[in-house]
mmCIF file with all atom_site columns, C-alpha atoms in Angstrom:
data_model
loop_
_atom_site.group_PDB
_atom_site.id
_atom_site.type_symbol
_atom_site.label_atom_id
_atom_site.label_alt_id
_atom_site.label_comp_id
_atom_site.label_asym_id
_atom_site.label_entity_id
_atom_site.label_seq_id
_atom_site.pdbx_PDB_ins_code
_atom_site.Cartn_x
_atom_site.Cartn_y
_atom_site.Cartn_z
_atom_site.occupancy
_atom_site.B_iso_or_equiv
_atom_site.pdbx_formal_charge
_atom_site.auth_seq_id
_atom_site.auth_comp_id
_atom_site.auth_asym_id
_atom_site.auth_atom_id
_atom_site.pdbx_PDB_model_num
ATOM 1   C CA . UNK A 1 1   ? -29.999 27.758 29.157 1.00 63.00 ? 1   UNK A CA 1
ATOM 2   C CA . UNK A 1 2   ? -29.244 26.873 25.415 1.00 66.00 ? 2   UNK A CA 1
ATOM 3   C CA . UNK A 1 3   ? -30.980 28.476 22.777 1.00 61.00 ? 3   UNK A CA 1
ATOM 4   C CA . UNK A 1 4   ? -29.624 28.334 18.873 1.00 62.00 ? 4   UNK A CA 1
ATOM 5   C CA . UNK A 1 5   ? -26.530 26.703 20.118 1.00 66.00 ? 5   UNK A CA 1
ATOM 6   C CA . UNK A 1 6   ? -24.898 28.446 22.956 1.00 67.00 ? 6   UNK A CA 1
ATOM 7   C CA . UNK A 1 7   ? -25.496 28.050 25.843 1.00 73.00 ? 7   UNK A CA 1
ATOM 8   C CA . UNK A 1 8   ? -25.647 31.566 28.457 1.00 65.00 ? 8   UNK A CA 1
ATOM 9   C CA . UNK A 1 9   ? -25.768 32.126 31.811 1.00 68.00 ? 9   UNK A CA 1
ATOM 10  C CA . UNK A 1 10  ? -27.359 34.257 34.098 1.00 68.00 ? 10  UNK A CA 1
ATOM 11  C CA . UNK A 1 11  ? -26.229 36.110 37.716 1.00 66.00 ? 11  UNK A CA 1
ATOM 12  C CA . UNK A 1 12  ? -28.092 36.147 40.841 1.00 69.00 ? 12  UNK A CA 1
ATOM 13  C CA . UNK A 1 13  ? -29.464 39.408 41.619 1.00 63.00 ? 13  UNK A CA 1
ATOM 14  C CA . UNK A 1 14  ? -27.720 39.417 44.800 1.00 65.00 ? 14  UNK A CA 1
ATOM 15  C CA . UNK A 1 15  ? -24.487 38.281 43.829 1.00 65.00 ? 15  UNK A CA 1
ATOM 16  C CA . UNK A 1 16  ? -24.204 40.763 41.151 1.00 60.00 ? 16  UNK A CA 1
ATOM 17  C CA . UNK A 1 17  ? -22.454 43.504 42.991 1.00 59.00 ? 17  UNK A CA 1
ATOM 18  C CA . UNK A 1 18  ? -19.353 41.232 44.281 1.00 62.00 ? 18  UNK A CA 1
ATOM 19  C CA . UNK A 1 19  ? -18.614 41.211 40.395 1.00 64.00 ? 19  UNK A CA 1
ATOM 20  C CA . UNK A 1 20  ? -18.627 44.825 39.491 1.00 61.00 ? 20  UNK A CA 1
ATOM 21  C CA . UNK A 1 21  ? -15.482 45.083 40.425 1.00 59.00 ? 21  UNK A CA 1
ATOM 22  C CA . UNK A 1 22  ? -14.011 42.460 37.847 1.00 60.00 ? 22  UNK A CA 1
ATOM 23  C CA . UNK A 1 23  ? -16.804 43.815 35.132 1.00 63.00 ? 23  UNK A CA 1
ATOM 24  C CA . UNK A 1 24  ? -15.717 47.632 35.670 1.00 63.00 ? 24  UNK A CA 1
ATOM 25  C CA . UNK A 1 25  ? -12.198 46.192 35.212 1.00 65.00 ? 25  UNK A CA 1
ATOM 26  C CA . UNK A 1 26  ? -12.768 44.782 31.367 1.00 73.00 ? 26  UNK A CA 1
ATOM 27  C CA . UNK A 1 27  ? -16.061 47.183 30.848 1.00 78.00 ? 27  UNK A CA 1
ATOM 28  C CA . UNK A 1 28  ? -14.022 49.607 28.815 1.00 80.00 ? 28  UNK A CA 1
ATOM 29  C CA . UNK A 1 29  ? -12.825 47.538 26.358 1.00 86.00 ? 29  UNK A CA 1
ATOM 30  C CA . UNK A 1 30  ? -16.633 46.784 25.675 1.00 92.00 ? 30  UNK A CA 1
ATOM 31  C CA . UNK A 1 31  ? -18.412 49.775 26.247 1.00 93.00 ? 31  UNK A CA 1
ATOM 32  C CA . UNK A 1 32  ? -18.147 51.573 22.218 1.00 95.00 ? 32  UNK A CA 1
ATOM 33  C CA . UNK A 1 33  ? -20.175 48.759 21.652 1.00 96.00 ? 33  UNK A CA 1
ATOM 34  C CA . UNK A 1 34  ? -22.446 48.646 24.351 1.00 96.00 ? 34  UNK A CA 1
ATOM 35  C CA . UNK A 1 35  ? -23.231 52.471 23.584 1.00 96.00 ? 35  UNK A CA 1
ATOM 36  C CA . UNK A 1 36  ? -23.891 51.644 20.286 1.00 97.00 ? 36  UNK A CA 1
ATOM 37  C CA . UNK A 1 37  ? -26.863 48.958 21.047 1.00 97.00 ? 37  UNK A CA 1
ATOM 38  C CA . UNK A 1 38  ? -27.883 51.014 23.413 1.00 96.00 ? 38  UNK A CA 1
ATOM 39  C CA . UNK A 1 39  ? -29.180 53.333 20.941 1.00 96.00 ? 39  UNK A CA 1
ATOM 40  C CA . UNK A 1 40  ? -30.565 50.167 18.862 1.00 96.00 ? 40  UNK A CA 1
ATOM 41  C CA . UNK A 1 41  ? -32.454 49.255 21.287 1.00 93.00 ? 41  UNK A CA 1
ATOM 42  C CA . UNK A 1 42  ? -33.761 52.436 21.117 1.00 91.00 ? 42  UNK A CA 1
ATOM 43  C CA . UNK A 1 43  ? -34.227 52.977 17.675 1.00 93.00 ? 43  UNK A CA 1
ATOM 44  C CA . UNK A 1 44  ? -33.623 50.332 15.072 1.00 95.00 ? 44  UNK A CA 1
ATOM 45  C CA . UNK A 1 45  ? -32.628 51.135 12.343 1.00 96.00 ? 45  UNK A CA 1
ATOM 46  C CA . UNK A 1 46  ? -31.318 54.705 12.764 1.00 97.00 ? 46  UNK A CA 1
ATOM 47  C CA . UNK A 1 47  ? -29.613 57.359 10.415 1.00 97.00 ? 47  UNK A CA 1
ATOM 48  C CA . UNK A 1 48  ? -25.952 56.667 10.464 1.00 96.00 ? 48  UNK A CA 1
ATOM 49  C CA . UNK A 1 49  ? -25.553 60.076 10.658 1.00 96.00 ? 49  UNK A CA 1
ATOM 50  C CA . UNK A 1 50  ? -27.754 60.397 13.308 1.00 97.00 ? 50  UNK A CA 1
ATOM 51  C CA . UNK A 1 51  ? -26.415 56.916 15.389 1.00 97.00 ? 51  UNK A CA 1
ATOM 52  C CA . UNK A 1 52  ? -23.294 59.007 15.249 1.00 97.00 ? 52  UNK A CA 1
ATOM 53  C CA . UNK A 1 53  ? -24.176 62.194 16.595 1.00 97.00 ? 53  UNK A CA 1
ATOM 54  C CA . UNK A 1 54  ? -25.878 60.278 18.953 1.00 96.00 ? 54  UNK A CA 1
ATOM 55  C CA . UNK A 1 55  ? -23.130 58.233 20.329 1.00 97.00 ? 55  UNK A CA 1
ATOM 56  C CA . UNK A 1 56  ? -20.872 61.181 20.577 1.00 96.00 ? 56  UNK A CA 1
ATOM 57  C CA . UNK A 1 57  ? -23.294 62.240 23.281 1.00 96.00 ? 57  UNK A CA 1
ATOM 58  C CA . UNK A 1 58  ? -23.316 59.307 24.983 1.00 95.00 ? 58  UNK A CA 1
ATOM 59  C CA . UNK A 1 59  ? -19.570 59.477 24.897 1.00 94.00 ? 59  UNK A CA 1
ATOM 60  C CA . UNK A 1 60  ? -19.592 63.030 26.421 1.00 95.00 ? 60  UNK A CA 1
ATOM 61  C CA . UNK A 1 61  ? -21.679 62.065 28.981 1.00 96.00 ? 61  UNK A CA 1
ATOM 62  C CA . UNK A 1 62  ? -20.138 59.351 31.148 1.00 95.00 ? 62  UNK A CA 1
ATOM 63  C CA . UNK A 1 63  ? -16.264 60.647 30.350 1.00 93.00 ? 63  UNK A CA 1
ATOM 64  C CA . UNK A 1 64  ? -16.232 59.909 33.959 1.00 93.00 ? 64  UNK A CA 1
ATOM 65  C CA . UNK A 1 65  ? -16.676 56.558 33.853 1.00 93.00 ? 65  UNK A CA 1
ATOM 66  C CA . UNK A 1 66  ? -14.443 55.370 30.451 1.00 89.00 ? 66  UNK A CA 1
ATOM 67  C CA . UNK A 1 67  ? -11.578 56.479 29.716 1.00 83.00 ? 67  UNK A CA 1
ATOM 68  C CA . UNK A 1 68  ? -12.300 59.221 27.500 1.00 83.00 ? 68  UNK A CA 1
ATOM 69  C CA . UNK A 1 69  ? -11.456 59.841 23.335 1.00 87.00 ? 69  UNK A CA 1
ATOM 70  C CA . UNK A 1 70  ? -10.780 62.953 21.700 1.00 89.00 ? 70  UNK A CA 1
ATOM 71  C CA . UNK A 1 71  ? -14.009 63.629 19.556 1.00 86.00 ? 71  UNK A CA 1
ATOM 72  C CA . UNK A 1 72  ? -11.397 64.204 15.507 1.00 87.00 ? 72  UNK A CA 1
ATOM 73  C CA . UNK A 1 73  ? -11.423 59.704 17.509 1.00 93.00 ? 73  UNK A CA 1
ATOM 74  C CA . UNK A 1 74  ? -14.848 58.614 17.582 1.00 95.00 ? 74  UNK A CA 1
ATOM 75  C CA . UNK A 1 75  ? -15.607 59.007 14.906 1.00 95.00 ? 75  UNK A CA 1
ATOM 76  C CA . UNK A 1 76  ? -12.874 56.128 14.002 1.00 95.00 ? 76  UNK A CA 1
ATOM 77  C CA . UNK A 1 77  ? -13.894 54.092 16.773 1.00 96.00 ? 77  UNK A CA 1
ATOM 78  C CA . UNK A 1 78  ? -17.582 54.217 15.791 1.00 97.00 ? 78  UNK A CA 1
ATOM 79  C CA . UNK A 1 79  ? -16.552 52.747 12.741 1.00 96.00 ? 79  UNK A CA 1
ATOM 80  C CA . UNK A 1 80  ? -14.334 50.386 14.168 1.00 96.00 ? 80  UNK A CA 1
ATOM 81  C CA . UNK A 1 81  ? -17.380 49.991 16.354 1.00 97.00 ? 81  UNK A CA 1
ATOM 82  C CA . UNK A 1 82  ? -19.800 49.159 13.629 1.00 98.00 ? 82  UNK A CA 1
ATOM 83  C CA . UNK A 1 83  ? -17.621 46.878 11.958 1.00 97.00 ? 83  UNK A CA 1
ATOM 84  C CA . UNK A 1 84  ? -17.285 43.997 14.387 1.00 97.00 ? 84  UNK A CA 1
ATOM 85  C CA . UNK A 1 85  ? -21.214 44.733 15.430 1.00 97.00 ? 85  UNK A CA 1
ATOM 86  C CA . UNK A 1 86  ? -21.468 43.564 11.821 1.00 97.00 ? 86  UNK A CA 1
ATOM 87  C CA . UNK A 1 87  ? -18.827 40.376 12.479 1.00 96.00 ? 87  UNK A CA 1
ATOM 88  C CA . UNK A 1 88  ? -20.393 39.341 14.856 1.00 95.00 ? 88  UNK A CA 1
ATOM 89  C CA . UNK A 1 89  ? -23.577 39.253 13.588 1.00 95.00 ? 89  UNK A CA 1
ATOM 90  C CA . UNK A 1 90  ? -25.061 42.213 15.338 1.00 97.00 ? 90  UNK A CA 1
ATOM 91  C CA . UNK A 1 91  ? -25.877 44.915 12.538 1.00 97.00 ? 91  UNK A CA 1
ATOM 92  C CA . UNK A 1 92  ? -25.751 42.815 8.890  1.00 96.00 ? 92  UNK A CA 1
ATOM 93  C CA . UNK A 1 93  ? -23.567 45.658 7.359  1.00 95.00 ? 93  UNK A CA 1
ATOM 94  C CA . UNK A 1 94  ? -21.688 48.185 8.703  1.00 95.00 ? 94  UNK A CA 1
ATOM 95  C CA . UNK A 1 95  ? -21.153 50.268 5.503  1.00 93.00 ? 95  UNK A CA 1
ATOM 96  C CA . UNK A 1 96  ? -24.912 50.892 5.875  1.00 95.00 ? 96  UNK A CA 1
ATOM 97  C CA . UNK A 1 97  ? -26.534 54.650 5.148  1.00 96.00 ? 97  UNK A CA 1
ATOM 98  C CA . UNK A 1 98  ? -29.398 52.892 8.079  1.00 97.00 ? 98  UNK A CA 1
ATOM 99  C CA . UNK A 1 99  ? -27.650 51.098 10.640 1.00 97.00 ? 99  UNK A CA 1
ATOM 100 C CA . UNK A 1 100 ? -30.086 48.443 12.320 1.00 97.00 ? 100 UNK A CA 1
ATOM 101 C CA . UNK A 1 101 ? -30.156 44.699 14.568 1.00 96.00 ? 101 UNK A CA 1
ATOM 102 C CA . UNK A 1 102 ? -30.001 41.425 12.170 1.00 93.00 ? 102 UNK A CA 1
ATOM 103 C CA . UNK A 1 103 ? -33.408 39.140 13.189 1.00 90.00 ? 103 UNK A CA 1
ATOM 104 C CA . UNK A 1 104 ? -33.656 37.622 16.849 1.00 91.00 ? 104 UNK A CA 1
ATOM 105 C CA . UNK A 1 105 ? -29.970 36.500 17.455 1.00 90.00 ? 105 UNK A CA 1
ATOM 106 C CA . UNK A 1 106 ? -28.605 40.402 16.477 1.00 94.00 ? 106 UNK A CA 1
ATOM 107 C CA . UNK A 1 107 ? -31.700 41.495 18.839 1.00 93.00 ? 107 UNK A CA 1
ATOM 108 C CA . UNK A 1 108 ? -30.202 38.821 21.861 1.00 93.00 ? 108 UNK A CA 1
ATOM 109 C CA . UNK A 1 109 ? -26.534 39.680 21.060 1.00 94.00 ? 109 UNK A CA 1
ATOM 110 C CA . UNK A 1 110 ? -27.334 43.706 21.172 1.00 95.00 ? 110 UNK A CA 1
ATOM 111 C CA . UNK A 1 111 ? -29.354 43.606 24.133 1.00 93.00 ? 111 UNK A CA 1
ATOM 112 C CA . UNK A 1 112 ? -26.486 41.383 26.096 1.00 92.00 ? 112 UNK A CA 1
ATOM 113 C CA . UNK A 1 113 ? -23.995 44.525 24.483 1.00 94.00 ? 113 UNK A CA 1
ATOM 114 C CA . UNK A 1 114 ? -26.479 47.595 26.433 1.00 94.00 ? 114 UNK A CA 1
ATOM 115 C CA . UNK A 1 115 ? -26.711 45.909 29.203 1.00 92.00 ? 115 UNK A CA 1
ATOM 116 C CA . UNK A 1 116 ? -22.982 45.673 30.675 1.00 91.00 ? 116 UNK A CA 1
ATOM 117 C CA . UNK A 1 117 ? -23.620 49.518 30.461 1.00 93.00 ? 117 UNK A CA 1
ATOM 118 C CA . UNK A 1 118 ? -27.281 49.473 32.219 1.00 95.00 ? 118 UNK A CA 1
ATOM 119 C CA . UNK A 1 119 ? -26.306 50.576 35.055 1.00 94.00 ? 119 UNK A CA 1
ATOM 120 C CA . UNK A 1 120 ? -24.573 53.462 34.721 1.00 96.00 ? 120 UNK A CA 1
ATOM 121 C CA . UNK A 1 121 ? -27.711 54.573 32.478 1.00 97.00 ? 121 UNK A CA 1
ATOM 122 C CA . UNK A 1 122 ? -29.887 53.755 36.176 1.00 98.00 ? 122 UNK A CA 1
ATOM 123 C CA . UNK A 1 123 ? -27.404 55.834 37.942 1.00 98.00 ? 123 UNK A CA 1
ATOM 124 C CA . UNK A 1 124 ? -27.626 58.334 36.189 1.00 98.00 ? 124 UNK A CA 1
ATOM 125 C CA . UNK A 1 125 ? -31.192 58.116 35.355 1.00 98.00 ? 125 UNK A CA 1
ATOM 126 C CA . UNK A 1 126 ? -31.891 58.441 38.901 1.00 98.00 ? 126 UNK A CA 1
ATOM 127 C CA . UNK A 1 127 ? -30.213 61.553 39.997 1.00 98.00 ? 127 UNK A CA 1
ATOM 128 C CA . UNK A 1 128 ? -31.703 63.785 37.166 1.00 98.00 ? 128 UNK A CA 1
ATOM 129 C CA . UNK A 1 129 ? -34.987 62.997 38.803 1.00 98.00 ? 129 UNK A CA 1
ATOM 130 C CA . UNK A 1 130 ? -33.955 63.135 42.098 1.00 98.00 ? 130 UNK A CA 1
ATOM 131 C CA . UNK A 1 131 ? -33.054 66.649 42.271 1.00 98.00 ? 131 UNK A CA 1
ATOM 132 C CA . UNK A 1 132 ? -36.392 67.332 40.722 1.00 97.00 ? 132 UNK A CA 1
ATOM 133 C CA . UNK A 1 133 ? -38.513 70.746 42.383 1.00 96.00 ? 133 UNK A CA 1
ATOM 134 C CA . UNK A 1 134 ? -35.011 70.191 45.093 1.00 97.00 ? 134 UNK A CA 1
ATOM 135 C CA . UNK A 1 135 ? -34.291 73.444 46.662 1.00 96.00 ? 135 UNK A CA 1
ATOM 136 C CA . UNK A 1 136 ? -30.679 75.251 46.180 1.00 97.00 ? 136 UNK A CA 1
ATOM 137 C CA . UNK A 1 137 ? -28.229 73.158 48.168 1.00 98.00 ? 137 UNK A CA 1
ATOM 138 C CA . UNK A 1 138 ? -25.089 72.194 48.480 1.00 97.00 ? 138 UNK A CA 1
ATOM 139 C CA . UNK A 1 139 ? -23.373 69.340 46.524 1.00 97.00 ? 139 UNK A CA 1
ATOM 140 C CA . UNK A 1 140 ? -22.605 67.011 49.298 1.00 97.00 ? 140 UNK A CA 1
ATOM 141 C CA . UNK A 1 141 ? -26.178 67.300 50.222 1.00 98.00 ? 141 UNK A CA 1
ATOM 142 C CA . UNK A 1 142 ? -27.945 66.809 46.558 1.00 98.00 ? 142 UNK A CA 1
ATOM 143 C CA . UNK A 1 143 ? -25.940 63.453 46.568 1.00 98.00 ? 143 UNK A CA 1
ATOM 144 C CA . UNK A 1 144 ? -26.931 62.065 49.940 1.00 98.00 ? 144 UNK A CA 1
ATOM 145 C CA . UNK A 1 145 ? -30.870 63.439 48.254 1.00 98.00 ? 145 UNK A CA 1
ATOM 146 C CA . UNK A 1 146 ? -29.854 61.123 45.003 1.00 98.00 ? 146 UNK A CA 1
ATOM 147 C CA . UNK A 1 147 ? -28.431 58.493 46.869 1.00 98.00 ? 147 UNK A CA 1
ATOM 148 C CA . UNK A 1 148 ? -31.949 58.291 49.165 1.00 98.00 ? 148 UNK A CA 1
ATOM 149 C CA . UNK A 1 149 ? -33.914 58.568 45.994 1.00 98.00 ? 149 UNK A CA 1
ATOM 150 C CA . UNK A 1 150 ? -31.658 55.935 43.604 1.00 98.00 ? 150 UNK A CA 1
ATOM 151 C CA . UNK A 1 151 ? -32.850 53.723 46.633 1.00 98.00 ? 151 UNK A CA 1
ATOM 152 C CA . UNK A 1 152 ? -36.561 53.803 46.731 1.00 98.00 ? 152 UNK A CA 1
ATOM 153 C CA . UNK A 1 153 ? -36.318 53.635 43.008 1.00 97.00 ? 153 UNK A CA 1
ATOM 154 C CA . UNK A 1 154 ? -35.001 49.959 43.305 1.00 97.00 ? 154 UNK A CA 1
ATOM 155 C CA . UNK A 1 155 ? -37.117 49.031 45.753 1.00 97.00 ? 155 UNK A CA 1
ATOM 156 C CA . UNK A 1 156 ? -39.447 50.194 43.611 1.00 96.00 ? 156 UNK A CA 1
ATOM 157 C CA . UNK A 1 157 ? -38.557 47.898 40.319 1.00 95.00 ? 157 UNK A CA 1
ATOM 158 C CA . UNK A 1 158 ? -37.558 51.219 38.174 1.00 96.00 ? 158 UNK A CA 1
ATOM 159 C CA . UNK A 1 159 ? -34.115 50.959 38.918 1.00 96.00 ? 159 UNK A CA 1
ATOM 160 C CA . UNK A 1 160 ? -33.233 46.667 38.152 1.00 94.00 ? 160 UNK A CA 1
ATOM 161 C CA . UNK A 1 161 ? -29.853 47.118 38.994 1.00 91.00 ? 161 UNK A CA 1
ATOM 162 C CA . UNK A 1 162 ? -28.153 46.577 42.829 1.00 91.00 ? 162 UNK A CA 1
ATOM 163 C CA . UNK A 1 163 ? -25.451 47.816 41.489 1.00 90.00 ? 163 UNK A CA 1
ATOM 164 C CA . UNK A 1 164 ? -26.757 51.398 39.857 1.00 95.00 ? 164 UNK A CA 1
ATOM 165 C CA . UNK A 1 165 ? -26.934 52.201 44.180 1.00 96.00 ? 165 UNK A CA 1
ATOM 166 C CA . UNK A 1 166 ? -23.053 53.231 44.086 1.00 93.00 ? 166 UNK A CA 1
ATOM 167 C CA . UNK A 1 167 ? -22.038 55.783 45.872 1.00 95.00 ? 167 UNK A CA 1
ATOM 168 C CA . UNK A 1 168 ? -19.031 56.768 43.465 1.00 94.00 ? 168 UNK A CA 1
ATOM 169 C CA . UNK A 1 169 ? -21.435 56.135 40.414 1.00 95.00 ? 169 UNK A CA 1
ATOM 170 C CA . UNK A 1 170 ? -24.438 58.533 41.710 1.00 97.00 ? 170 UNK A CA 1
ATOM 171 C CA . UNK A 1 171 ? -21.795 60.965 42.734 1.00 97.00 ? 171 UNK A CA 1
ATOM 172 C CA . UNK A 1 172 ? -20.267 61.307 39.396 1.00 97.00 ? 172 UNK A CA 1
ATOM 173 C CA . UNK A 1 173 ? -24.055 61.406 38.156 1.00 98.00 ? 173 UNK A CA 1
ATOM 174 C CA . UNK A 1 174 ? -24.345 64.146 39.901 1.00 98.00 ? 174 UNK A CA 1
ATOM 175 C CA . UNK A 1 175 ? -20.997 65.908 38.580 1.00 98.00 ? 175 UNK A CA 1
ATOM 176 C CA . UNK A 1 176 ? -22.870 65.070 35.242 1.00 97.00 ? 176 UNK A CA 1
ATOM 177 C CA . UNK A 1 177 ? -25.991 66.960 36.276 1.00 98.00 ? 177 UNK A CA 1
ATOM 178 C CA . UNK A 1 178 ? -23.365 69.840 36.909 1.00 98.00 ? 178 UNK A CA 1
ATOM 179 C CA . UNK A 1 179 ? -21.629 69.572 33.752 1.00 97.00 ? 179 UNK A CA 1
ATOM 180 C CA . UNK A 1 180 ? -24.938 69.570 31.405 1.00 97.00 ? 180 UNK A CA 1
ATOM 181 C CA . UNK A 1 181 ? -25.771 73.093 33.426 1.00 97.00 ? 181 UNK A CA 1
ATOM 182 C CA . UNK A 1 182 ? -29.025 71.001 34.828 1.00 98.00 ? 182 UNK A CA 1
ATOM 183 C CA . UNK A 1 183 ? -27.317 72.362 37.894 1.00 98.00 ? 183 UNK A CA 1
ATOM 184 C CA . UNK A 1 184 ? -26.014 75.237 38.703 1.00 97.00 ? 184 UNK A CA 1
ATOM 185 C CA . UNK A 1 185 ? -24.517 77.584 41.453 1.00 97.00 ? 185 UNK A CA 1
ATOM 186 C CA . UNK A 1 186 ? -26.679 79.806 42.888 1.00 97.00 ? 186 UNK A CA 1
ATOM 187 C CA . UNK A 1 187 ? -26.638 83.392 41.918 1.00 95.00 ? 187 UNK A CA 1
ATOM 188 C CA . UNK A 1 188 ? -28.278 84.059 45.728 1.00 95.00 ? 188 UNK A CA 1
ATOM 189 C CA . UNK A 1 189 ? -25.549 81.779 47.044 1.00 96.00 ? 189 UNK A CA 1
ATOM 190 C CA . UNK A 1 190 ? -22.350 79.986 45.921 1.00 93.00 ? 190 UNK A CA 1
ATOM 191 C CA . UNK A 1 191 ? -21.893 77.628 47.255 1.00 95.00 ? 191 UNK A CA 1
ATOM 192 C CA . UNK A 1 192 ? -24.934 76.055 47.023 1.00 98.00 ? 192 UNK A CA 1
ATOM 193 C CA . UNK A 1 193 ? -26.479 74.520 43.600 1.00 98.00 ? 193 UNK A CA 1
ATOM 194 C CA . UNK A 1 194 ? -29.769 75.472 41.773 1.00 98.00 ? 194 UNK A CA 1
ATOM 195 C CA . UNK A 1 195 ? -31.811 73.531 39.655 1.00 98.00 ? 195 UNK A CA 1
ATOM 196 C CA . UNK A 1 196 ? -32.109 74.101 36.258 1.00 98.00 ? 196 UNK A CA 1
ATOM 197 C CA . UNK A 1 197 ? -35.196 72.855 35.380 1.00 97.00 ? 197 UNK A CA 1
ATOM 198 C CA . UNK A 1 198 ? -35.930 72.709 31.520 1.00 98.00 ? 198 UNK A CA 1
ATOM 199 C CA . UNK A 1 199 ? -31.963 71.150 31.934 1.00 98.00 ? 199 UNK A CA 1
ATOM 200 C CA . UNK A 1 200 ? -32.692 68.632 33.981 1.00 98.00 ? 200 UNK A CA 1
ATOM 201 C CA . UNK A 1 201 ? -35.604 68.141 32.121 1.00 98.00 ? 201 UNK A CA 1
ATOM 202 C CA . UNK A 1 202 ? -33.665 67.187 29.173 1.00 97.00 ? 202 UNK A CA 1
ATOM 203 C CA . UNK A 1 203 ? -30.911 65.128 30.755 1.00 97.00 ? 203 UNK A CA 1
ATOM 204 C CA . UNK A 1 204 ? -34.148 62.692 32.254 1.00 98.00 ? 204 UNK A CA 1
ATOM 205 C CA . UNK A 1 205 ? -35.273 62.015 29.252 1.00 97.00 ? 205 UNK A CA 1
ATOM 206 C CA . UNK A 1 206 ? -32.146 61.195 27.622 1.00 97.00 ? 206 UNK A CA 1
ATOM 207 C CA . UNK A 1 207 ? -31.404 58.356 30.661 1.00 97.00 ? 207 UNK A CA 1
ATOM 208 C CA . UNK A 1 208 ? -35.045 57.530 30.504 1.00 96.00 ? 208 UNK A CA 1
ATOM 209 C CA . UNK A 1 209 ? -34.862 56.335 26.642 1.00 95.00 ? 209 UNK A CA 1
ATOM 210 C CA . UNK A 1 210 ? -33.259 53.306 27.973 1.00 94.00 ? 210 UNK A CA 1
ATOM 211 C CA . UNK A 1 211 ? -34.670 51.680 31.040 1.00 92.00 ? 211 UNK A CA 1
ATOM 212 C CA . UNK A 1 212 ? -38.118 49.494 30.689 1.00 78.00 ? 212 UNK A CA 1
ATOM 213 C CA . UNK A 1 213 ? -40.313 52.549 32.638 1.00 74.00 ? 213 UNK A CA 1
#
């Protein structure tokens, strides 16, 4: 379609997964902008320091998916990305105390950039939701449970992207649940993982912000 002089293309949902390989090869170039636009889609305007804190959290949680950036370099990456978003008309300025999306055109561009990471958000949400109420189990068994739950969530329309069901992505999401403490070694059996419900709920809430629930 064409809107405000710009041409837009859509992809058949059943064909999206075929393009996933090529998308993932280039996505890391757009990841910083995608993360910031995801946060701005959730809340805009937002204080600059708050946005930086949330950006760092997103970077940390998705470190298995995108090239890692040392903590002392993340602020520079953040500033460069804000400048790029301002140049693209997504935000009016990168130098203000609060950052906001700039008008309808800015919102449209922001939504497009956010969508580049949406399948990751869905996978990580599915992983944290799937282990709710789970008994202690091996990591392999928990990954299988997550895969089954993610498929059901997709069929029920909770997850929008078919590529969010990719096994490597869901397996990494389980590893992130381990890293954040939502899953931890069972004191009674070191070969099994047990759910920390408080941390699991916090992790689920983090990812749920980016889904249309």
